[in-house]
PDB file of C-alpha atoms in Angstrom:
ATOM      1  CA  MET A   1     104.033 115.599  81.513  1.00  0.00           C
ATOM      2  CA  THR A   2     107.701 114.934  81.181  1.00  0.00           C
ATOM      3  CA  ALA A   3     109.613 114.550  84.606  1.00  0.00           C
ATOM      4  CA  PRO A   4     111.689 117.534  85.675  1.00  0.00           C
ATOM      5  CA  ALA A   5     115.534 117.532  85.085  1.00  0.00           C
ATOM      6  CA  THR A   6     116.127 118.174  88.733  1.00  0.00           C
ATOM      7  CA  ILE A   7     113.965 117.157  91.575  1.00  0.00           C
ATOM      8  CA  SER A   8     113.481 120.134  93.955  1.00  0.00           C
ATOM      9  CA  HIS A   9     111.270 118.452  96.776  1.00  0.00           C
ATOM     10  CA  ILE A  10     109.869 115.253  98.010  1.00  0.00           C
ATOM     11  CA  PRO A  11     106.016 115.879  98.003  1.00  0.00           C
ATOM     12  CA  ILE A  12     103.979 115.072 101.344  1.00  0.00           C
ATOM     13  CA  ILE A  13     100.689 113.360 100.651  1.00  0.00           C
ATOM     14  CA  ASP A  14      97.606 113.006 103.253  1.00  0.00           C
ATOM     15  CA  PHE A  15      96.761 109.424 102.745  1.00  0.00           C
ATOM     16  CA  SER A  16      93.488 109.837 104.369  1.00  0.00           C
ATOM     17  CA  LEU A  17      92.430 111.027 101.212  1.00  0.00           C
ATOM     18  CA  PHE A  18      92.542 107.429  99.979  1.00  0.00           C
ATOM     19  CA  GLU A  19      89.137 106.809 101.762  1.00  0.00           C
ATOM     20  CA  SER A  20      87.559 110.236 101.367  1.00  0.00           C
ATOM     21  CA  ASP A  21      88.496 111.386  97.759  1.00  0.00           C
ATOM     22  CA  PRO A  22      90.506 108.329  96.053  1.00  0.00           C
ATOM     23  CA  GLU A  23      90.733 110.223  92.658  1.00  0.00           C
ATOM     24  CA  ALA A  24      92.440 113.187  94.287  1.00  0.00           C
ATOM     25  CA  CYS A  25      94.744 110.722  96.194  1.00  0.00           C
ATOM     26  CA  ALA A  26      95.444 109.020  93.082  1.00  0.00           C
ATOM     27  CA  LYS A  27      96.340 112.158  91.070  1.00  0.00           C
ATOM     28  CA  GLN A  28      98.799 113.186  93.872  1.00  0.00           C
ATOM     29  CA  ILE A  29     100.378 109.823  93.997  1.00  0.00           C
ATOM     30  CA  LEU A  30     100.900 109.323  90.256  1.00  0.00           C
ATOM     31  CA  ASP A  31     102.349 112.810  90.031  1.00  0.00           C
ATOM     32  CA  ALA A  32     104.999 111.898  92.647  1.00  0.00           C
ATOM     33  CA  ALA A  33     105.636 108.640  91.019  1.00  0.00           C
ATOM     34  CA  LYS A  34     106.289 110.057  87.488  1.00  0.00           C
ATOM     35  CA  ASN A  35     108.212 112.913  88.511  1.00  0.00           C
ATOM     36  CA  VAL A  36     110.100 112.006  91.696  1.00  0.00           C
ATOM     37  CA  GLY A  37     109.852 108.363  92.350  1.00  0.00           C
ATOM     38  CA  PHE A  38     109.609 109.337  96.202  1.00  0.00           C
ATOM     39  CA  PHE A  39     106.928 110.642  98.522  1.00  0.00           C
ATOM     40  CA  TYR A  40     105.841 110.816 102.000  1.00  0.00           C
ATOM     41  CA  LEU A  41     102.448 109.579 103.343  1.00  0.00           C
ATOM     42  CA  ARG A  42     100.912 111.208 106.306  1.00  0.00           C
ATOM     43  CA  ASN A  43      97.889 109.453 108.119  1.00  0.00           C
ATOM     44  CA  PHE A  44      98.970 106.236 106.586  1.00  0.00           C
ATOM     45  CA  GLY A  45      97.041 103.706 108.681  1.00  0.00           C
ATOM     46  CA  ILE A  46      99.482 102.197 111.222  1.00  0.00           C
ATOM     47  CA  ASP A  47      99.278 103.732 114.777  1.00  0.00           C
ATOM     48  CA  LEU A  48     102.698 105.441 115.440  1.00  0.00           C
ATOM     49  CA  SER A  49     103.028 103.264 118.691  1.00  0.00           C
ATOM     50  CA  LYS A  50     103.091 100.164 116.740  1.00  0.00           C
ATOM     51  CA  VAL A  51     105.928 101.411 114.488  1.00  0.00           C
ATOM     52  CA  LYS A  52     107.737 102.267 117.751  1.00  0.00           C
ATOM     53  CA  SER A  53     107.254  98.833 119.201  1.00  0.00           C
ATOM     54  CA  MET A  54     108.576  97.260 116.034  1.00  0.00           C
ATOM     55  CA  PHE A  55     111.677  99.457 116.467  1.00  0.00           C
ATOM     56  CA  ASP A  56     112.187  98.371 120.058  1.00  0.00           C
ATOM     57  CA  LEU A  57     112.146  94.672 118.862  1.00  0.00           C
ATOM     58  CA  THR A  58     114.700  95.719 116.090  1.00  0.00           C
ATOM     59  CA  LYS A  59     116.886  97.356 118.432  1.00  0.00           C
ATOM     60  CA  GLU A  60     116.788  94.310 120.679  1.00  0.00           C
ATOM     61  CA  PHE A  61     117.911  92.102 117.904  1.00  0.00           C
ATOM     62  CA  PHE A  62     120.849  94.265 116.713  1.00  0.00           C
ATOM     63  CA  ALA A  63     122.133  94.350 120.225  1.00  0.00           C
ATOM     64  CA  GLU A  64     122.620  90.744 120.237  1.00  0.00           C
ATOM     65  CA  PRO A  65     126.377  89.230 119.812  1.00  0.00           C
ATOM     66  CA  LYS A  66     127.328  88.583 116.360  1.00  0.00           C
ATOM     67  CA  ASP A  67     127.614  84.902 116.963  1.00  0.00           C
ATOM     68  CA  GLU A  68     123.839  84.883 117.898  1.00  0.00           C
ATOM     69  CA  LYS A  69     122.739  86.861 114.790  1.00  0.00           C
ATOM     70  CA  THR A  70     124.642  84.646 112.362  1.00  0.00           C
ATOM     71  CA  LYS A  71     122.606  81.799 113.468  1.00  0.00           C
ATOM     72  CA  TYR A  72     120.086  83.309 111.089  1.00  0.00           C
ATOM     73  CA  ALA A  73     122.352  84.196 108.404  1.00  0.00           C
ATOM     74  CA  ILE A  74     120.797  85.132 104.913  1.00  0.00           C
ATOM     75  CA  THR A  75     119.891  82.504 102.476  1.00  0.00           C
ATOM     76  CA  LYS A  76     119.468  82.364  98.681  1.00  0.00           C
ATOM     77  CA  ASN A  77     115.774  83.186  99.166  1.00  0.00           C
ATOM     78  CA  ASN A  78     116.846  86.584 100.560  1.00  0.00           C
ATOM     79  CA  ILE A  79     115.510  85.779 104.127  1.00  0.00           C
ATOM     80  CA  GLY A  80     117.606  86.092 107.274  1.00  0.00           C
ATOM     81  CA  TYR A  81     120.638  88.171 108.603  1.00  0.00           C
ATOM     82  CA  SER A  82     123.163  90.073 106.650  1.00  0.00           C
ATOM     83  CA  ALA A  83     126.185  91.239 108.348  1.00  0.00           C
ATOM     84  CA  VAL A  84     127.947  94.609 108.281  1.00  0.00           C
ATOM     85  CA  ARG A  85     129.832  94.958 104.991  1.00  0.00           C
ATOM     86  CA  GLN A  86     128.212  91.722 103.616  1.00  0.00           C
ATOM     87  CA  GLU A  87     126.093  93.649 101.279  1.00  0.00           C
ATOM     88  CA  ASN A  88     127.410  95.927  98.378  1.00  0.00           C
ATOM     89  CA  VAL A  89     124.971  97.687  96.475  1.00  0.00           C
ATOM     90  CA  GLU A  90     127.646  99.839  94.697  1.00  0.00           C
ATOM     91  CA  PRO A  91     130.526  97.482  93.918  1.00  0.00           C
ATOM     92  CA  GLU A  92     131.775  99.422  91.108  1.00  0.00           C
ATOM     93  CA  LYS A  93     132.570 102.173  93.451  1.00  0.00           C
ATOM     94  CA  SER A  94     133.713 100.451  96.688  1.00  0.00           C
ATOM     95  CA  SER A  95     134.991  96.960  97.563  1.00  0.00           C
ATOM     96  CA  ARG A  96     134.391  97.462 101.344  1.00  0.00           C
ATOM     97  CA  GLY A  97     130.394  96.802 101.299  1.00  0.00           C
ATOM     98  CA  ASP A  98     127.653  98.819 102.981  1.00  0.00           C
ATOM     99  CA  TYR A  99     128.229 100.054 106.546  1.00  0.00           C
ATOM    100  CA  LYS A 100     124.973  98.440 108.022  1.00  0.00           C
ATOM    101  CA  GLU A 101     123.371  95.072 109.189  1.00  0.00           C
ATOM    102  CA  SER A 102     120.092  93.858 108.434  1.00  0.00           C
ATOM    103  CA  PHE A 103     117.401  91.168 108.979  1.00  0.00           C
ATOM    104  CA  HIS A 104     114.746  90.016 106.471  1.00  0.00           C
ATOM    105  CA  ILE A 105     111.413  88.659 107.603  1.00  0.00           C
ATOM    106  CA  ALA A 106     109.273  87.035 105.025  1.00  0.00           C
ATOM    107  CA  LYS A 107     105.446  87.169 105.006  1.00  0.00           C
ATOM    108  CA  PHE A 108     103.887  84.736 107.485  1.00  0.00           C
ATOM    109  CA  ASN A 109     101.944  81.566 106.319  1.00  0.00           C
ATOM    110  CA  GLY A 110      98.756  82.399 108.088  1.00  0.00           C
ATOM    111  CA  ASP A 111      99.951  82.884 111.694  1.00  0.00           C
ATOM    112  CA  VAL A 112     103.100  80.850 111.231  1.00  0.00           C
ATOM    113  CA  PRO A 113     106.578  82.382 110.557  1.00  0.00           C
ATOM    114  CA  SER A 114     107.893  81.268 107.145  1.00  0.00           C
ATOM    115  CA  GLN A 115     111.338  80.966 108.737  1.00  0.00           C
ATOM    116  CA  ALA A 116     113.157  80.431 112.041  1.00  0.00           C
ATOM    117  CA  LEU A 117     112.839  83.834 113.798  1.00  0.00           C
ATOM    118  CA  PRO A 118     115.217  85.138 116.751  1.00  0.00           C
ATOM    119  CA  PRO A 119     113.596  85.079 120.198  1.00  0.00           C
ATOM    120  CA  MET A 120     112.315  88.670 120.356  1.00  0.00           C
ATOM    121  CA  PHE A 121     110.561  88.513 117.038  1.00  0.00           C
ATOM    122  CA  ASP A 122     109.295  84.676 117.719  1.00  0.00           C
ATOM    123  CA  GLN A 123     108.030  85.862 121.136  1.00  0.00           C
ATOM    124  CA  ASN A 124     106.105  88.623 119.608  1.00  0.00           C
ATOM    125  CA  LYS A 125     104.990  86.667 116.387  1.00  0.00           C
ATOM    126  CA  GLN A 126     101.406  88.236 116.234  1.00  0.00           C
ATOM    127  CA  GLN A 127     102.735  91.653 116.378  1.00  0.00           C
ATOM    128  CA  VAL A 128     105.343  91.207 113.610  1.00  0.00           C
ATOM    129  CA  ASN A 129     102.868  89.469 111.636  1.00  0.00           C
ATOM    130  CA  GLU A 130     100.223  92.129 111.923  1.00  0.00           C
ATOM    131  CA  PHE A 131     102.650  94.783 111.332  1.00  0.00           C
ATOM    132  CA  ILE A 132     103.871  92.996 107.787  1.00  0.00           C
ATOM    133  CA  ARG A 133     100.207  92.690 106.802  1.00  0.00           C
ATOM    134  CA  ALA A 134      99.462  96.253 107.570  1.00  0.00           C
ATOM    135  CA  CYS A 135     102.592  97.282 105.473  1.00  0.00           C
ATOM    136  CA  HIS A 136     101.295  94.980 102.640  1.00  0.00           C
ATOM    137  CA  ARG A 137      97.840  96.692 102.774  1.00  0.00           C
ATOM    138  CA  ILE A 138      99.160 100.035 102.313  1.00  0.00           C
ATOM    139  CA  ALA A 139     101.369  99.013  99.393  1.00  0.00           C
ATOM    140  CA  CYS A 140      98.244  97.508  97.847  1.00  0.00           C
ATOM    141  CA  GLN A 141      96.327 100.898  98.388  1.00  0.00           C
ATOM    142  CA  ILE A 142      99.230 102.689  96.798  1.00  0.00           C
ATOM    143  CA  MET A 143      99.004 100.443  93.888  1.00  0.00           C
ATOM    144  CA  GLU A 144      95.248 101.102  93.569  1.00  0.00           C
ATOM    145  CA  CYS A 145      95.925 104.610  93.498  1.00  0.00           C
ATOM    146  CA  LEU A 146      98.236 104.015  90.477  1.00  0.00           C
ATOM    147  CA  ALA A 147      95.690 102.182  88.622  1.00  0.00           C
ATOM    148  CA  ILE A 148      92.960 104.780  89.246  1.00  0.00           C
ATOM    149  CA  ALA A 149      95.123 107.548  88.119  1.00  0.00           C
ATOM    150  CA  LEU A 150      96.528 105.596  85.098  1.00  0.00           C
ATOM    151  CA  GLU A 151      92.780 105.160  83.944  1.00  0.00           C
ATOM    152  CA  ILE A 152      92.967 101.371  83.694  1.00  0.00           C
ATOM    153  CA  PRO A 153      89.603 100.212  82.256  1.00  0.00           C
ATOM    154  CA  GLU A 154      87.338  98.102  84.488  1.00  0.00           C
ATOM    155  CA  SER A 155      87.166  95.609  81.695  1.00  0.00           C
ATOM    156  CA  GLU A 156      90.856  95.138  82.338  1.00  0.00           C
ATOM    157  CA  GLY A 157      90.830  95.038  86.153  1.00  0.00           C
ATOM    158  CA  GLY A 158      90.312  98.759  86.865  1.00  0.00           C
ATOM    159  CA  ARG A 159      91.767  99.992  90.204  1.00  0.00           C
ATOM    160  CA  THR A 160      92.747  96.401  91.144  1.00  0.00           C
ATOM    161  CA  TRP A 161      95.158  95.713  88.252  1.00  0.00           C
ATOM    162  CA  PHE A 162      98.297  96.052  90.025  1.00  0.00           C
ATOM    163  CA  SER A 163      96.991  95.039  93.636  1.00  0.00           C
ATOM    164  CA  SER A 164      95.429  91.831  92.491  1.00  0.00           C
ATOM    165  CA  ARG A 165      98.888  90.937  91.112  1.00  0.00           C
ATOM    166  CA  HIS A 166     100.254  91.552  94.480  1.00  0.00           C
ATOM    167  CA  GLU A 167      97.817  89.832  96.733  1.00  0.00           C
ATOM    168  CA  TYR A 168      99.154  88.596 100.196  1.00  0.00           C
ATOM    169  CA  SER A 169      98.143  85.056  99.459  1.00  0.00           C
ATOM    170  CA  LEU A 170     100.317  84.697  96.307  1.00  0.00           C
ATOM    171  CA  PRO A 171     103.695  83.584  96.459  1.00  0.00           C
ATOM    172  CA  SER A 172     106.091  86.385  96.517  1.00  0.00           C
ATOM    173  CA  ASN A 173     109.524  87.834  97.484  1.00  0.00           C
ATOM    174  CA  ASP A 174     107.952  90.347  99.835  1.00  0.00           C
ATOM    175  CA  VAL A 175     110.232  91.065 102.958  1.00  0.00           C
ATOM    176  CA  LEU A 176     110.170  93.327 106.035  1.00  0.00           C
ATOM    177  CA  ARG A 177     113.855  94.270 106.402  1.00  0.00           C
ATOM    178  CA  VAL A 178     115.063  95.948 109.568  1.00  0.00           C
ATOM    179  CA  LEU A 179     118.209  97.807 109.660  1.00  0.00           C
ATOM    180  CA  HIS A 180     120.905  98.989 111.854  1.00  0.00           C
ATOM    181  CA  TYR A 181     123.534 101.485 110.596  1.00  0.00           C
ATOM    182  CA  PRO A 182     126.216 101.442 113.403  1.00  0.00           C
ATOM    183  CA  PRO A 183     127.873 104.698 114.333  1.00  0.00           C
ATOM    184  CA  LEU A 184     131.363 105.441 113.518  1.00  0.00           C
ATOM    185  CA  ASP A 185     134.325 104.780 116.174  1.00  0.00           C
ATOM    186  CA  HIS A 186     135.240 108.391 116.066  1.00  0.00           C
ATOM    187  CA  ALA A 187     134.039 111.613 114.404  1.00  0.00           C
ATOM    188  CA  GLY A 188     135.864 113.307 111.649  1.00  0.00           C
ATOM    189  CA  GLU A 189     135.775 113.342 107.915  1.00  0.00           C
ATOM    190  CA  THR A 190     135.171 110.116 106.227  1.00  0.00           C
ATOM    191  CA  ASP A 191     134.692 108.584 102.811  1.00  0.00           C
ATOM    192  CA  ASP A 192     132.604 105.724 104.240  1.00  0.00           C
ATOM    193  CA  ILE A 193     129.013 105.479 103.641  1.00  0.00           C
ATOM    194  CA  ARG A 194     126.098 103.799 105.243  1.00  0.00           C
ATOM    195  CA  ILE A 195     124.689 102.339 102.028  1.00  0.00           C
ATOM    196  CA  GLY A 196     125.755 103.243  98.522  1.00  0.00           C
ATOM    197  CA  ARG A 197     123.961 104.640  95.651  1.00  0.00           C
ATOM    198  CA  HIS A 198     121.312 102.437  94.491  1.00  0.00           C
ATOM    199  CA  SER A 199     117.590 101.912  93.395  1.00  0.00           C
ATOM    200  CA  ASP A 200     115.280  99.410  95.012  1.00  0.00           C
ATOM    201  CA  TYR A 201     114.704  96.238  92.947  1.00  0.00           C
ATOM    202  CA  GLY A 202     110.703  95.526  93.414  1.00  0.00           C
ATOM    203  CA  SER A 203     107.586  97.241  93.012  1.00  0.00           C
ATOM    204  CA  LEU A 204     107.364  99.386  96.111  1.00  0.00           C
ATOM    205  CA  THR A 205     109.169 100.232  99.248  1.00  0.00           C
ATOM    206  CA  LEU A 206     107.797 101.486 102.546  1.00  0.00           C
ATOM    207  CA  LEU A 207     110.405 103.034 104.659  1.00  0.00           C
ATOM    208  CA  PHE A 208     110.021 103.896 108.437  1.00  0.00           C
ATOM    209  CA  GLN A 209     112.775 106.018 109.638  1.00  0.00           C
ATOM    210  CA  ASN A 210     113.605 106.323 113.451  1.00  0.00           C
ATOM    211  CA  GLY A 211     114.496 109.952 113.847  1.00  0.00           C
ATOM    212  CA  VAL A 212     117.947 109.678 112.471  1.00  0.00           C
ATOM    213  CA  GLY A 213     118.431 111.150 108.886  1.00  0.00           C
ATOM    214  CA  GLY A 214     121.088 110.653 106.127  1.00  0.00           C
ATOM    215  CA  LEU A 215     118.754 109.400 103.351  1.00  0.00           C
ATOM    216  CA  GLN A 216     119.469 111.348 100.118  1.00  0.00           C
ATOM    217  CA  ILE A 217     117.768 110.964  96.749  1.00  0.00           C
ATOM    218  CA  GLN A 218     119.338 111.615  93.232  1.00  0.00           C
ATOM    219  CA  ALA A 219     117.678 114.797  92.132  1.00  0.00           C
ATOM    220  CA  ASN A 220     119.338 114.634  88.600  1.00  0.00           C
ATOM    221  CA  ARG A 221     118.327 111.368  86.998  1.00  0.00           C
ATOM    222  CA  ASP A 222     120.367 112.080  83.901  1.00  0.00           C
ATOM    223  CA  ALA A 223     123.697 113.039  85.477  1.00  0.00           C
ATOM    224  CA  ALA A 224     126.323 112.603  82.930  1.00  0.00           C
ATOM    225  CA  ASP A 225     129.003 111.271  85.512  1.00  0.00           C
ATOM    226  CA  GLU A 226     129.221 110.884  89.251  1.00  0.00           C
ATOM    227  CA  GLU A 227     130.835 114.376  89.799  1.00  0.00           C
ATOM    228  CA  SER A 228     127.589 116.031  88.310  1.00  0.00           C
ATOM    229  CA  ILE A 229     125.210 114.073  90.626  1.00  0.00           C
ATOM    230  CA  VAL A 230     123.007 116.566  92.736  1.00  0.00           C
ATOM    231  CA  TRP A 231     121.868 115.072  95.916  1.00  0.00           C
ATOM    232  CA  LEU A 232     118.631 116.006  97.766  1.00  0.00           C
ATOM    233  CA  ASP A 233     117.958 115.352 101.359  1.00  0.00           C
ATOM    234  CA  ALA A 234     114.997 113.338 102.426  1.00  0.00           C
ATOM    235  CA  PRO A 235     114.316 114.789 105.918  1.00  0.00           C
ATOM    236  CA  VAL A 236     112.775 112.527 108.656  1.00  0.00           C
ATOM    237  CA  TYR A 237     109.053 113.306 109.410  1.00  0.00           C
ATOM    238  CA  ASP A 238     108.240 111.480 112.632  1.00  0.00           C
ATOM    239  CA  ASP A 239     104.661 111.101 111.612  1.00  0.00           C
ATOM    240  CA  CYS A 240     105.262 110.221 107.968  1.00  0.00           C
ATOM    241  CA  LEU A 241     105.845 107.037 105.889  1.00  0.00           C
ATOM    242  CA  THR A 242     108.327 107.385 103.116  1.00  0.00           C
ATOM    243  CA  VAL A 243     107.518 105.495  99.787  1.00  0.00           C
ATOM    244  CA  ASN A 244     109.557 104.855  96.803  1.00  0.00           C
ATOM    245  CA  LEU A 245     108.984 103.121  93.469  1.00  0.00           C
ATOM    246  CA  GLY A 246     111.220 100.284  92.639  1.00  0.00           C
ATOM    247  CA  ASP A 247     112.875  99.234  89.344  1.00  0.00           C
ATOM    248  CA  CYS A 248     110.302  96.527  88.729  1.00  0.00           C
ATOM    249  CA  LEU A 249     107.369  98.866  88.602  1.00  0.00           C
ATOM    250  CA  GLU A 250     109.490 101.332  86.486  1.00  0.00           C
ATOM    251  CA  TYR A 251     110.136  98.519  84.021  1.00  0.00           C
ATOM    252  CA  TRP A 252     106.541  97.208  84.152  1.00  0.00           C
ATOM    253  CA  THR A 253     105.121 100.720  83.199  1.00  0.00           C
ATOM    254  CA  ASN A 254     107.591 101.237  80.265  1.00  0.00           C
ATOM    255  CA  ASN A 255     109.543 103.875  82.199  1.00  0.00           C
ATOM    256  CA  LEU A 256     106.519 106.117  83.074  1.00  0.00           C
ATOM    257  CA  LEU A 257     107.009 105.659  86.704  1.00  0.00           C
ATOM    258  CA  ARG A 258     110.299 106.430  88.226  1.00  0.00           C
ATOM    259  CA  SER A 259     112.601 104.531  90.340  1.00  0.00           C
ATOM    260  CA  THR A 260     115.064 107.167  91.753  1.00  0.00           C
ATOM    261  CA  LYS A 261     118.427 106.273  93.158  1.00  0.00           C
ATOM    262  CA  HIS A 262     119.206 107.025  96.698  1.00  0.00           C
ATOM    263  CA  ARG A 263     121.837 106.413  99.309  1.00  0.00           C
ATOM    264  CA  VAL A 264     122.326 106.951 103.242  1.00  0.00           C
ATOM    265  CA  ILE A 265     125.370 108.951 104.260  1.00  0.00           C
ATOM    266  CA  PHE A 266     127.094 109.896 107.655  1.00  0.00           C
ATOM    267  CA  THR A 267     126.386 113.604 108.410  1.00  0.00           C
ATOM    268  CA  PRO A 268     128.342 115.410 110.797  1.00  0.00           C
ATOM    269  CA  GLU A 269     125.461 115.213 113.293  1.00  0.00           C
ATOM    270  CA  THR A 270     125.013 111.529 112.769  1.00  0.00           C
ATOM    271  CA  GLN A 271     128.276 110.129 112.613  1.00  0.00           C
ATOM    272  CA  MET A 272     128.295 109.025 116.277  1.00  0.00           C
ATOM    273  CA  THR A 273     124.676 108.034 116.349  1.00  0.00           C
ATOM    274  CA  ALA A 274     123.207 104.683 115.417  1.00  0.00           C
ATOM    275  CA  ARG A 275     120.689 104.784 112.748  1.00  0.00           C
ATOM    276  CA  TYR A 276     117.745 102.281 112.618  1.00  0.00           C
ATOM    277  CA  SER A 277     115.038 101.848 109.751  1.00  0.00           C
ATOM    278  CA  MET A 278     112.376  99.420 108.647  1.00  0.00           C
ATOM    279  CA  ALA A 279     111.739  98.835 104.972  1.00  0.00           C
ATOM    280  CA  TYR A 280     109.034  96.782 103.568  1.00  0.00           C
ATOM    281  CA  PHE A 281     109.772  95.559 100.118  1.00  0.00           C
ATOM    282  CA  CYS A 282     106.601  94.749  97.959  1.00  0.00           C
ATOM    283  CA  GLN A 283     108.403  92.491  95.298  1.00  0.00           C
ATOM    284  CA  GLY A 284     105.753  90.567  93.770  1.00  0.00           C
ATOM    285  CA  GLY A 285     106.260  86.985  92.697  1.00  0.00           C
ATOM    286  CA  GLN A 286     105.626  84.767  89.683  1.00  0.00           C
ATOM    287  CA  VAL A 287     103.358  87.403  87.904  1.00  0.00           C
ATOM    288  CA  THR A 288     104.440  88.074  84.355  1.00  0.00           C
ATOM    289  CA  LEU A 289     105.446  91.737  83.783  1.00  0.00           C
ATOM    290  CA  GLU A 290     103.019  92.079  80.887  1.00  0.00           C
ATOM    291  CA  PRO A 291     101.934  95.486  79.348  1.00  0.00           C
ATOM    292  CA  VAL A 292      99.813  97.642  81.572  1.00  0.00           C
ATOM    293  CA  PRO A 293      96.371  98.381  79.890  1.00  0.00           C
ATOM    294  CA  SER A 294      96.777 102.197  80.089  1.00  0.00           C
ATOM    295  CA  HIS A 295      96.503 104.679  77.319  1.00  0.00           C
ATOM    296  CA  MET A 296      99.358 106.495  79.241  1.00  0.00           C
ATOM    297  CA  ILE A 297     101.652 103.664  78.588  1.00  0.00           C
ATOM    298  CA  PRO A 298     102.018 102.757  74.895  1.00  0.00           C
ATOM    299  CA  ALA A 299     101.852  99.056  74.760  1.00  0.00           C
ATOM    300  CA  SER A 300     103.381  98.783  71.172  1.00  0.00           C
ATOM    301  CA  GLN A 301     106.725 100.235  72.423  1.00  0.00           C
ATOM    302  CA  LEU A 302     106.765  97.962  75.426  1.00  0.00           C
ATOM    303  CA  GLN A 303     105.984  95.009  73.150  1.00  0.00           C
ATOM    304  CA  ASP A 304     108.519  95.975  70.641  1.00  0.00           C
ATOM    305  CA  VAL A 305     111.180  96.198  73.377  1.00  0.00           C
ATOM    306  CA  ARG A 306     110.670  92.719  74.601  1.00  0.00           C
ATOM    307  CA  ALA A 307     109.854  90.818  71.390  1.00  0.00           C
ATOM    308  CA  ASP A 308     112.974  88.851  71.468  1.00  0.00           C
ATOM    309  CA  HIS A 309     112.898  87.869  75.099  1.00  0.00           C
ATOM    310  CA  GLU A 310     110.895  85.298  77.261  1.00  0.00           C
ATOM    311  CA  PRO A 311     108.304  86.753  79.396  1.00  0.00           C
ATOM    312  CA  LEU A 312     109.783  88.207  82.568  1.00  0.00           C
ATOM    313  CA  THR A 313     108.191  87.702  85.931  1.00  0.00           C
ATOM    314  CA  ALA A 314     108.715  89.844  89.004  1.00  0.00           C
ATOM    315  CA  ALA A 315     110.609  86.995  90.719  1.00  0.00           C
ATOM    316  CA  LYS A 316     113.095  86.710  88.009  1.00  0.00           C
ATOM    317  CA  HIS A 317     113.731  90.538  87.902  1.00  0.00           C
ATOM    318  CA  LEU A 318     114.310  90.445  91.415  1.00  0.00           C
ATOM    319  CA  GLN A 319     116.707  87.547  91.308  1.00  0.00           C
ATOM    320  CA  MET A 320     118.718  89.025  88.559  1.00  0.00           C
ATOM    321  CA  ARG A 321     119.269  92.273  90.971  1.00  0.00           C
ATOM    322  CA  LEU A 322     120.100  90.276  93.920  1.00  0.00           C
ATOM    323  CA  ASP A 323     122.674  88.132  92.402  1.00  0.00           C
ATOM    324  CA  ALA A 324     124.860  91.241  91.865  1.00  0.00           C
ATOM    325  CA  THR A 325     124.396  92.474  95.230  1.00  0.00           C
ATOM    326  CA  TYR A 326     125.525  90.079  97.821  1.00  0.00           C
ATOM    327  CA  SER A 327     129.209  89.232  98.279  1.00  0.00           C
ATOM    328  CA  GLN A 328     128.499  86.000 100.114  1.00  0.00           C
ATOM    329  CA  TYR A 329     125.945  84.003 101.867  1.00  0.00           C
TER     330      TYR A 329
END
């Protein structure tokens, strides 16, 4: 099935199907992954009170003075604090940088943080660790659905073909990224943007939104120029998790699955309102992006494209994208 020229809606999937009818769940997720690149999950397996509690810690961190936050400045390993305007995902359009700040938390080594954490996160290490592990579990379940629907043979790994390459214990660049998008100083027309048009770099992104909208996805993938881009609003559903596929998974599946560009804008209703979100980026590590053993993904095409190149790992793929994103460290 060919992806539609213009996306009309973002599907909502009841993820309780993963337990009761995994094949039906897998079909819905694959359809969304091929045709939209975004979908919502309802009944996704994390209690909403735990999501709220993580948002409370996030707000506490971003309320700190800048001098306190910059003690945890982002490193070349993509861990730590990134200040407002430091990141620029659309440098060809704007030199100002994105109107947001973020803090990246790596997977824990057992019960031990992999980095120095600000006090509010350090004092709640168990909560943060459990939340990160729950996010990783959901990402692996989604990847199991993809493998089921792609009909990867059991002899090749079956439903665990992707998830086994993203096991929590494996070295990877996965991060939980908490974000704060400050309000404008005054209401009115603005050409500023909270984060510019971009796609995510890894395999999967799990996005938790906290009641304030502004996320839009590019509905017409093959727009000839910027003026012809059609944007589709991605509403906030308080009981849903937003999921999107990243560039690495699109590349890995020879463009069968879809990494859709998106942005976060100021709307008249949200200009004077702070926006908070949390994104878990499942990004893989040293696994080689080898051909996926599915009859839906012609391996011969994929091998021809890469014949003259060294094998690419998920980590190398990610680093190439990160190098072009940050203006400074």
